Amino acid sequence: MPRQTYCLFVTSILQWSLLVSTTTLTGTTMAFQVGQVISPSWTTRSSTSSTFTTVLDAKASKKKKKKGSGGGGTAAGIKGFGASSSSSKGGDTNTGSMDRSAEAMAFYKLLEDNGASDNLKRVAIGMFPLPGGNKLRGIMALKDMKKGDVIIRVPYEMAVNLGAEGEDPTIPAVQLLRRYCNVLNNNDKDYKEENDSGIDRTTYYKMLPEYKGDDCLGSTDFFSNEALDALQSPLVVEETLKRRERTKNRFQMDVASDESFPKWIDGTTDLTDEHLQWAVWLITSRVLTVQGDVDEGRSYRLLIPLLDMCNHDRSSVHVLTGRAVPGGELKVVAGGPIKAGEQINICYGGGVAGNDRFVQDYGFLDHEEAYKIVAMQLYGKQRILEGVGKGRTMIVTDREKTMEALESTTVQEDEEALSSEKDPSIRSAIEYRIGVKKALEKYA
C-alpha cells in the first residue's frame, strides 16, 4: 500500500510530513483524516500524571503484591494488524485490557531499551472484546489525553528502513524476508542489521503476523481461484494475478538464485515463493512511506514498531507526523480527546481508499463509505487510487466488464449463498460483491 504523494498508502505506504494542514493524509498503506496544522506546542508531552510509571513497572508492581500472579484472526484480519482469533466484525471494541503476555512484555522492554519508554506511560498493547468471546489486539490508551497530545512517539532509529519508495512491493519484500529470517533463524540474537542502528529487533519481528496466519489469508493474494471468481471483480482479480506472477519472478531472481539467502526461521526449511508472497503482504499492509530530509526530497518505506499495531477506523482524527531522518521521531498526535482504556485507531488509505484496495492489500472489508468509493469508480465519477487504471477514471470497457460480472447474480442470491458458505475467503468475496451492488443501487 505504498507509493504516491499521499501520506498513507493503500498498498502499505504512508507518507509523513512535519506539518500537516490538509484534510487527509494519504499514502499506500494507511491514511489519516487531518483537521489542523500540527503546531510545536502539540508535540510536547502531556503533563498529566500516568496511572503507571511504565507498563513494565505495572507488571513488576503486580508481581510484588500478588507474588507472581498472572496479568491480564480472522481471515479478514478484522480491521488492522493487531491480530485476532475471530473473523467477526463489530462489537464493543472501544475499551480493552492490557496485554501482559510474555511476548508483549518483551516488546515493551524493546521500546524501553531504545528511547521509546515514554510511550509506556501513555499506551500499551490492548486486547479488545469481540462478539463470541474473541478478542482483537490493538493499541490501548493508558491515560486520558487531550487534543494535541502525543499518543505514540517512535525514534526513527527504531524503524526498519526498507529503502526508497517505489511501485513494486516485491523489492522491499525480499529485503524484509532476508532480515526476518536472519534475525529469527536459530534465535540469532547477535545478528545486527546492516545499515540500521544495531538494535536487536527479535521481539518486534516475533510480533508480526505469522506466515500463513489468519490475518494474511484475508487478502486476495491468498484467495483460491474459486474465491477470486466469487468477487465478481475482474480488475481486482487481474491485479491479484499480476502481483502473484511478479512475486514468483522476484523469488527466482533474488531469492532462489542467491546462495547466501538464509533458510526459514526453523533453520532447515528452504524458502519458497509463498514465503515471499507473505512478505509482500506485510509490505502492502503494514509498511509506511515516510518523507525523508526536506532537501533530499525522497521518501522511504518503514516498518514502525508499535505504530503499526494501530487498527483502522475511517473516522479517526489522529494525525501522523515525522520524517525519516537520523534523530527524527515518528508520531501519532491526538486529533481529539481520548479516554483511558480506549483503542487508538488510525485511518488507513488516507480516507480515500475503497474496499477494492482493502480486500487486496490489507485483508479486511470496511464499512459503507469504502463501498461507495468502489461504486463511484464504476460509475466513472472517481479516479482509481491504485492498481489497474491508477490515476484515471475507469475506462468504459473495464466498467462494462465489471458490471456484467456483478449482474451474474442478484443480491438475494448472494445473501443466500453467503448464509451457507463456510470458506472464509469465499465468504469475504461474497460480502464484497454484496456491498458493491448495494452501493451501486444507493448511489446510482
XYZ file of C-alpha atoms in Angstrom:
444
model
C 0.000 0.000 0.000
C 2.571 2.427 -0.719
C 3.640 4.849 -3.359
C 2.471 8.272 -4.184
C 2.322 11.651 -2.742
C -0.248 10.603 -0.239
C 0.634 10.458 3.399
C -0.599 6.945 3.748
C -0.982 4.411 1.110
C -3.393 1.671 0.250
C -0.725 -0.805 -0.504
C 1.051 -0.126 2.599
C 2.827 3.113 2.377
C 2.136 6.042 4.489
C 3.516 9.393 3.801
C 4.505 11.565 6.666
C 5.178 15.273 6.831
C 6.402 17.574 9.563
C 3.418 19.858 9.224
C 0.003 18.669 8.145
C -2.576 21.166 7.002
C -4.851 19.301 4.606
C -7.917 17.255 5.401
C -6.356 13.911 4.586
C -3.006 12.245 4.570
C -2.656 9.511 2.080
C -0.051 7.030 1.190
C -0.006 3.486 0.155
C -0.978 1.705 3.204
C -2.866 3.904 5.518
C -4.197 7.365 5.832
C -5.366 9.786 8.420
C -8.012 12.398 8.469
C -6.356 15.593 9.493
C -8.105 18.610 10.865
C -5.406 21.155 11.634
C -1.779 22.040 11.304
C 0.405 20.441 13.948
C 1.972 23.269 15.880
C 5.110 22.904 18.016
C 3.033 23.060 21.183
C 1.129 19.980 20.085
C 4.183 17.819 20.146
C 5.081 18.379 23.791
C 4.449 15.561 26.223
C 1.357 15.775 28.344
C 1.994 16.795 31.935
C -0.869 14.658 33.151
C 0.411 12.004 35.513
C 0.127 8.396 34.376
C -1.664 5.623 36.193
C 1.523 3.575 35.780
C 5.119 4.672 35.837
C 5.545 2.453 32.796
C 3.912 -0.714 31.545
C 6.896 -2.701 32.783
C 6.658 -1.165 36.232
C 2.975 -2.029 36.271
C 3.814 -5.671 35.840
C 6.576 -5.585 38.437
C 4.247 -3.878 40.888
C 1.607 -6.511 40.331
C 4.050 -9.305 40.929
C 5.240 -7.717 44.145
C 1.733 -7.549 45.548
C 0.492 -10.922 44.367
C 3.713 -12.891 44.261
C 3.712 -13.970 40.650
C 0.032 -13.881 39.808
C -0.631 -13.531 36.120
C -1.589 -10.388 34.328
C -4.210 -9.926 32.465
C -7.586 -13.888 13.270
C -9.547 -13.552 11.197
C -9.342 -14.320 7.535
C -10.253 -10.699 7.133
C -7.853 -9.504 9.809
C -10.762 -7.624 11.366
C -9.707 -4.043 10.742
C -5.993 -3.980 11.098
C -2.956 -5.847 12.211
C -3.220 -6.250 15.903
C -4.215 -9.860 15.173
C -7.347 -11.600 16.306
C -8.767 -15.062 16.733
C -12.098 -14.298 15.110
C -13.404 -13.043 11.786
C -16.381 -11.361 13.413
C -16.897 -7.661 12.885
C -18.308 -5.020 15.136
C -18.839 -5.436 18.847
C -17.746 -3.139 21.621
C -14.088 -2.643 20.824
C -13.844 0.772 22.485
C -12.299 -0.382 25.747
C -9.806 -3.132 26.362
C -7.430 -4.744 28.800
C -3.653 -4.530 28.741
C -1.737 -7.360 27.110
C 0.790 -8.638 29.667
C 1.751 -11.797 27.800
C 5.431 -12.760 27.711
C 5.555 -11.706 24.055
C 4.088 -8.283 24.833
C 6.324 -7.714 27.854
C 9.405 -8.473 25.750
C 8.200 -5.923 23.200
C 7.678 -3.293 25.897
C 11.254 -3.942 27.026
C 12.444 -3.326 23.459
C 10.729 0.066 23.499
C 12.147 0.912 26.909
C 15.693 -0.011 25.890
C 15.652 2.044 22.705
C 14.482 5.521 23.607
C 10.732 4.931 23.460
C 9.942 4.225 27.109
C 7.708 7.299 27.424
C 5.134 5.545 25.229
C 4.577 3.046 28.024
C 3.121 5.799 30.196
C 0.511 6.571 27.559
C -0.276 3.394 25.626
C 0.118 -0.370 25.659
C -0.916 -3.298 23.538
C -4.551 -3.958 24.394
C -6.977 -6.820 23.928
C -10.419 -5.613 22.867
C -13.554 -7.792 23.154
C -15.342 -9.062 20.067
C -18.659 -10.912 19.708
C -18.464 -14.555 20.695
C -15.823 -14.069 23.356
C -12.940 -13.469 20.949
C -10.517 -10.569 21.233
C -8.846 -8.117 18.872
C -5.336 -6.905 19.542
C -4.648 -3.192 19.117
C -3.206 -0.157 20.881
C -4.910 0.979 24.098
C -4.687 4.320 25.895
C -3.459 4.037 29.497
C -4.491 7.574 30.426
C -6.796 10.353 29.348
C -5.288 12.548 26.635
C -6.382 15.787 25.056
C -6.286 17.042 21.508
C -2.710 17.822 20.527
C -1.072 15.369 22.926
C 1.461 12.923 21.532
C -0.040 9.430 21.672
C 2.813 7.429 20.151
C 6.417 8.549 19.631
C 8.907 6.217 17.939
C 12.535 7.233 17.310
C 13.417 6.893 13.637
C 16.280 4.574 14.576
C 13.771 2.007 15.855
C 12.038 1.787 12.490
C 13.059 -0.781 9.879
C 14.044 1.152 6.744
C 13.352 -0.975 3.658
C 14.614 1.503 1.097
C 13.272 4.254 -1.097
C 9.646 4.494 -2.083
C 8.674 2.613 -5.245
C 5.825 0.969 -7.117
C 6.924 -2.668 -6.778
C 6.290 -4.175 -3.301
C 8.301 -7.307 -4.130
C 11.595 -5.404 -3.906
C 11.330 -4.344 -0.232
C 9.677 -7.711 0.484
C 12.916 -9.503 -0.429
C 14.857 -7.287 1.967
C 12.302 -7.802 4.734
C 12.291 -11.577 4.262
C 16.086 -11.686 4.474
C 16.149 -9.623 7.664
C 13.309 -11.554 9.245
C 14.981 -14.909 8.603
C 18.423 -13.703 9.649
C 17.138 -12.329 12.933
C 14.871 -15.238 13.873
C 16.781 -18.124 12.332
C 18.174 -20.195 15.197
C 17.376 -17.312 17.574
C 20.485 -15.496 16.380
C 20.296 -12.592 18.805
C 23.772 -11.415 17.840
C 22.691 -10.592 14.289
C 22.842 -6.854 13.645
C 21.038 -5.452 10.664
C 23.317 -3.768 8.155
C 22.820 -0.011 7.786
C 20.477 0.058 10.769
C 21.290 1.169 14.290
C 22.303 -2.235 15.628
C 19.037 -2.674 17.521
C 18.098 -6.298 18.127
C 14.562 -6.435 16.722
C 13.933 -10.090 17.516
C 10.975 -9.324 19.788
C 9.466 -6.974 17.201
C 9.700 -9.481 14.360
C 8.027 -12.065 16.576
C 5.059 -9.685 16.887
C 4.469 -9.552 13.120
C 1.535 -11.563 11.720
C 2.682 -15.129 11.247
C 3.340 -16.831 7.942
C 0.088 -18.339 6.606
C -1.742 -16.983 9.657
C -5.381 -15.935 9.592
C -4.583 -12.234 9.177
C -2.858 -12.548 5.823
C -5.340 -15.092 4.440
C -7.995 -12.373 4.142
C -6.041 -10.738 1.303
C -6.850 -11.700 -2.275
C -3.174 -12.609 -2.647
C -4.071 -15.825 -0.794
C -7.534 -16.462 -2.266
C -8.308 -19.683 -4.103
C -9.455 -19.414 -7.729
C -12.994 -20.051 -6.512
C -12.765 -17.172 -4.044
C -11.344 -14.842 -6.707
C -14.220 -15.718 -9.057
C -16.680 -15.068 -6.234
C -15.549 -11.422 -6.036
C -17.200 -10.686 -9.404
C -14.499 -8.052 -9.854
C -12.353 -8.664 -12.955
C -9.951 -5.785 -12.220
C -9.232 -6.961 -8.673
C -8.614 -10.465 -9.985
C -6.358 -9.150 -12.756
C -4.232 -7.137 -10.347
C -4.044 -10.005 -7.857
C -2.799 -12.433 -10.502
C -0.238 -9.924 -11.788
C 1.129 -9.408 -8.289
C 1.389 -13.153 -7.758
C 3.311 -13.533 -11.006
C 5.610 -10.636 -10.130
C 6.270 -12.243 -6.750
C 7.183 -15.576 -8.329
C 9.560 -13.884 -10.758
C 11.169 -11.869 -7.983
C 11.634 -15.001 -5.909
C 13.504 -16.729 -8.728
C 15.689 -13.680 -9.430
C 16.549 -12.517 -5.914
C 15.953 -15.411 -3.512
C 16.244 -18.817 -5.157
C 19.354 -17.811 -7.116
C 21.103 -16.292 -4.071
C 23.079 -18.957 -2.213
C 23.647 -16.580 0.693
C 19.922 -16.147 1.341
C 19.033 -17.615 4.754
C 16.690 -20.525 5.293
C 13.335 -20.152 7.001
C 13.275 -19.364 10.713
C 13.424 -23.030 11.725
C 16.925 -23.097 10.247
C 16.244 -26.025 7.908
C 13.301 -25.290 5.617
C 14.094 -23.890 2.179
C 12.204 -20.754 1.262
C 9.522 -20.820 -1.423
C 7.707 -18.116 -3.367
C 4.904 -18.441 -0.788
C 7.238 -17.062 1.891
C 7.951 -14.077 -0.334
C 4.229 -13.713 -1.022
C 3.685 -13.396 2.735
C 6.445 -10.764 2.923
C 4.837 -8.832 0.046
C 1.588 -8.772 2.013
C 3.441 -7.368 5.025
C 4.728 -4.606 2.761
C 1.354 -3.739 1.262
C -0.486 -3.890 4.570
C 1.994 -2.631 7.104
C 4.842 -0.576 5.678
C 4.544 3.204 5.786
C 6.145 5.535 3.252
C 7.695 8.400 5.160
C 9.260 11.526 3.735
C 12.985 11.927 4.352
C 15.084 15.056 4.602
C 13.434 18.168 3.157
C 16.402 18.983 0.921
C 16.778 15.380 -0.244
C 13.215 15.100 -1.496
C 12.994 11.315 -1.099
C 10.614 9.059 0.793
C 11.367 5.737 2.470
C 9.450 2.586 3.289
C 9.428 1.954 7.010
C 8.148 -0.653 9.404
C 7.461 1.301 12.588
C 7.166 -0.758 15.779
C 4.121 -0.004 17.961
C 2.592 2.447 15.485
C 1.979 -0.360 13.010
C -0.179 -2.148 15.582
C -2.878 0.539 15.370
C -6.086 -0.760 13.822
C -8.223 1.022 11.221
C -11.087 3.423 11.758
C -12.113 5.656 8.847
C -13.427 8.266 11.276
C -10.156 8.557 13.218
C -8.972 12.139 13.649
C -5.484 11.300 14.897
C -2.547 12.675 12.922
C 0.715 11.092 11.739
C 3.771 13.291 11.654
C 7.543 12.965 11.389
C 10.375 12.395 8.921
C 12.712 9.537 8.115
C 15.888 11.272 9.246
C 18.508 10.333 11.858
C 17.419 11.684 15.217
C 13.881 12.141 13.933
C 10.677 10.962 15.588
C 7.604 9.338 14.084
C 4.460 10.258 15.974
C 0.728 9.851 16.244
C -0.806 13.033 17.644
C -4.284 13.134 19.162
C -6.824 14.857 16.922
C -9.391 14.799 19.712
C -9.832 13.823 23.368
C -9.041 10.233 24.386
C -10.193 8.306 27.451
C -8.091 5.728 29.270
C -8.931 2.248 28.003
C -9.926 3.425 24.526
C -8.463 1.841 21.421
C -6.135 4.099 19.405
C -7.089 3.689 15.765
C -5.849 5.405 12.644
C -7.367 5.795 9.185
C -5.791 3.551 6.551
C -5.721 4.690 2.941
C -5.987 8.405 3.646
C -9.752 8.203 3.854
C -9.918 7.767 0.075
C -9.313 4.013 -0.229
C -12.208 1.767 -1.176
C -12.846 -1.865 -0.400
C -11.246 -2.869 -3.694
C -7.962 -1.830 -2.030
C -8.748 -3.100 1.458
C -9.567 -6.636 0.340
C -6.377 -6.823 -1.734
C -3.828 -5.035 0.395
C -4.998 -5.474 3.965
C -7.309 -8.451 4.024
C -10.494 -6.963 5.513
C -13.593 -5.080 4.385
C -14.515 -1.621 5.618
C -17.976 -0.102 6.014
C -20.321 1.764 3.651
C -18.062 4.637 2.603
C -15.489 2.155 1.308
C -18.152 0.554 -0.897
C -19.337 3.964 -2.081
C -15.822 4.664 -3.349
C -15.893 1.466 -5.431
C -19.335 2.374 -6.792
C -18.180 5.863 -7.763
C -15.240 4.344 -9.629
C -17.587 2.023 -11.506
C -19.805 4.978 -12.407
C -16.750 6.866 -13.690
C -17.200 9.593 -11.089
C -13.993 8.951 -9.126
C -10.441 8.160 -10.147
C -8.793 4.854 -9.301
C -6.352 5.246 -6.412
C -4.033 2.370 -7.208
C -3.613 -0.720 -9.332
C -5.136 -1.263 -12.786
C -6.015 2.155 -14.202
C -4.328 4.073 -11.380
C -4.671 7.847 -11.565
C -7.578 7.970 -14.030
C -11.245 7.183 -14.154
C -12.115 3.612 -15.084
C -12.318 3.113 -18.830
C -15.697 2.168 -20.272
C -14.704 -1.390 -21.232
C -13.486 -2.127 -17.683
C -16.657 -0.681 -16.197
C -18.827 -2.747 -18.520
C -16.825 -5.895 -17.802
C -17.205 -5.420 -14.040
C -20.893 -4.550 -14.230
C -21.536 -7.653 -16.312
C -19.798 -9.830 -13.720
C -21.784 -8.257 -10.872
C -25.057 -8.761 -12.726
C -24.478 -12.528 -12.967
C -26.196 -12.933 -9.585
C -28.674 -10.871 -7.574
C -28.154 -9.569 -4.059
C -30.784 -12.024 -2.841
C -28.917 -14.925 -4.444
C -25.663 -13.662 -2.945
C -27.140 -13.462 0.534
C -28.483 -17.000 0.224
C -25.045 -18.201 -0.910
C -23.400 -16.378 1.986
C -25.698 -17.991 4.537
C -24.469 -21.472 3.623
C -20.821 -20.755 2.737
C -18.179 -21.930 5.235
C -14.922 -20.983 3.498
C -13.713 -17.641 4.997
C -12.196 -16.335 1.745
C -15.282 -17.124 -0.314
C -17.469 -15.554 2.373
C -15.335 -12.419 2.213
C -15.644 -12.355 -1.589
C -19.431 -12.696 -1.429
C -19.647 -9.961 1.226
C -17.579 -7.740 -1.047
C -19.833 -8.130 -4.078
C -22.979 -7.683 -1.976
C -21.597 -4.423 -0.599
C -20.646 -3.160 -4.050
C -24.078 -3.994 -5.505
C -25.901 -2.231 -2.692
C -23.683 0.823 -3.095
C -24.277 0.878 -6.855
C -28.027 0.888 -6.223
C -27.847 3.513 -3.498
C -25.584 5.955 -5.350
C -26.879 5.464 -8.889
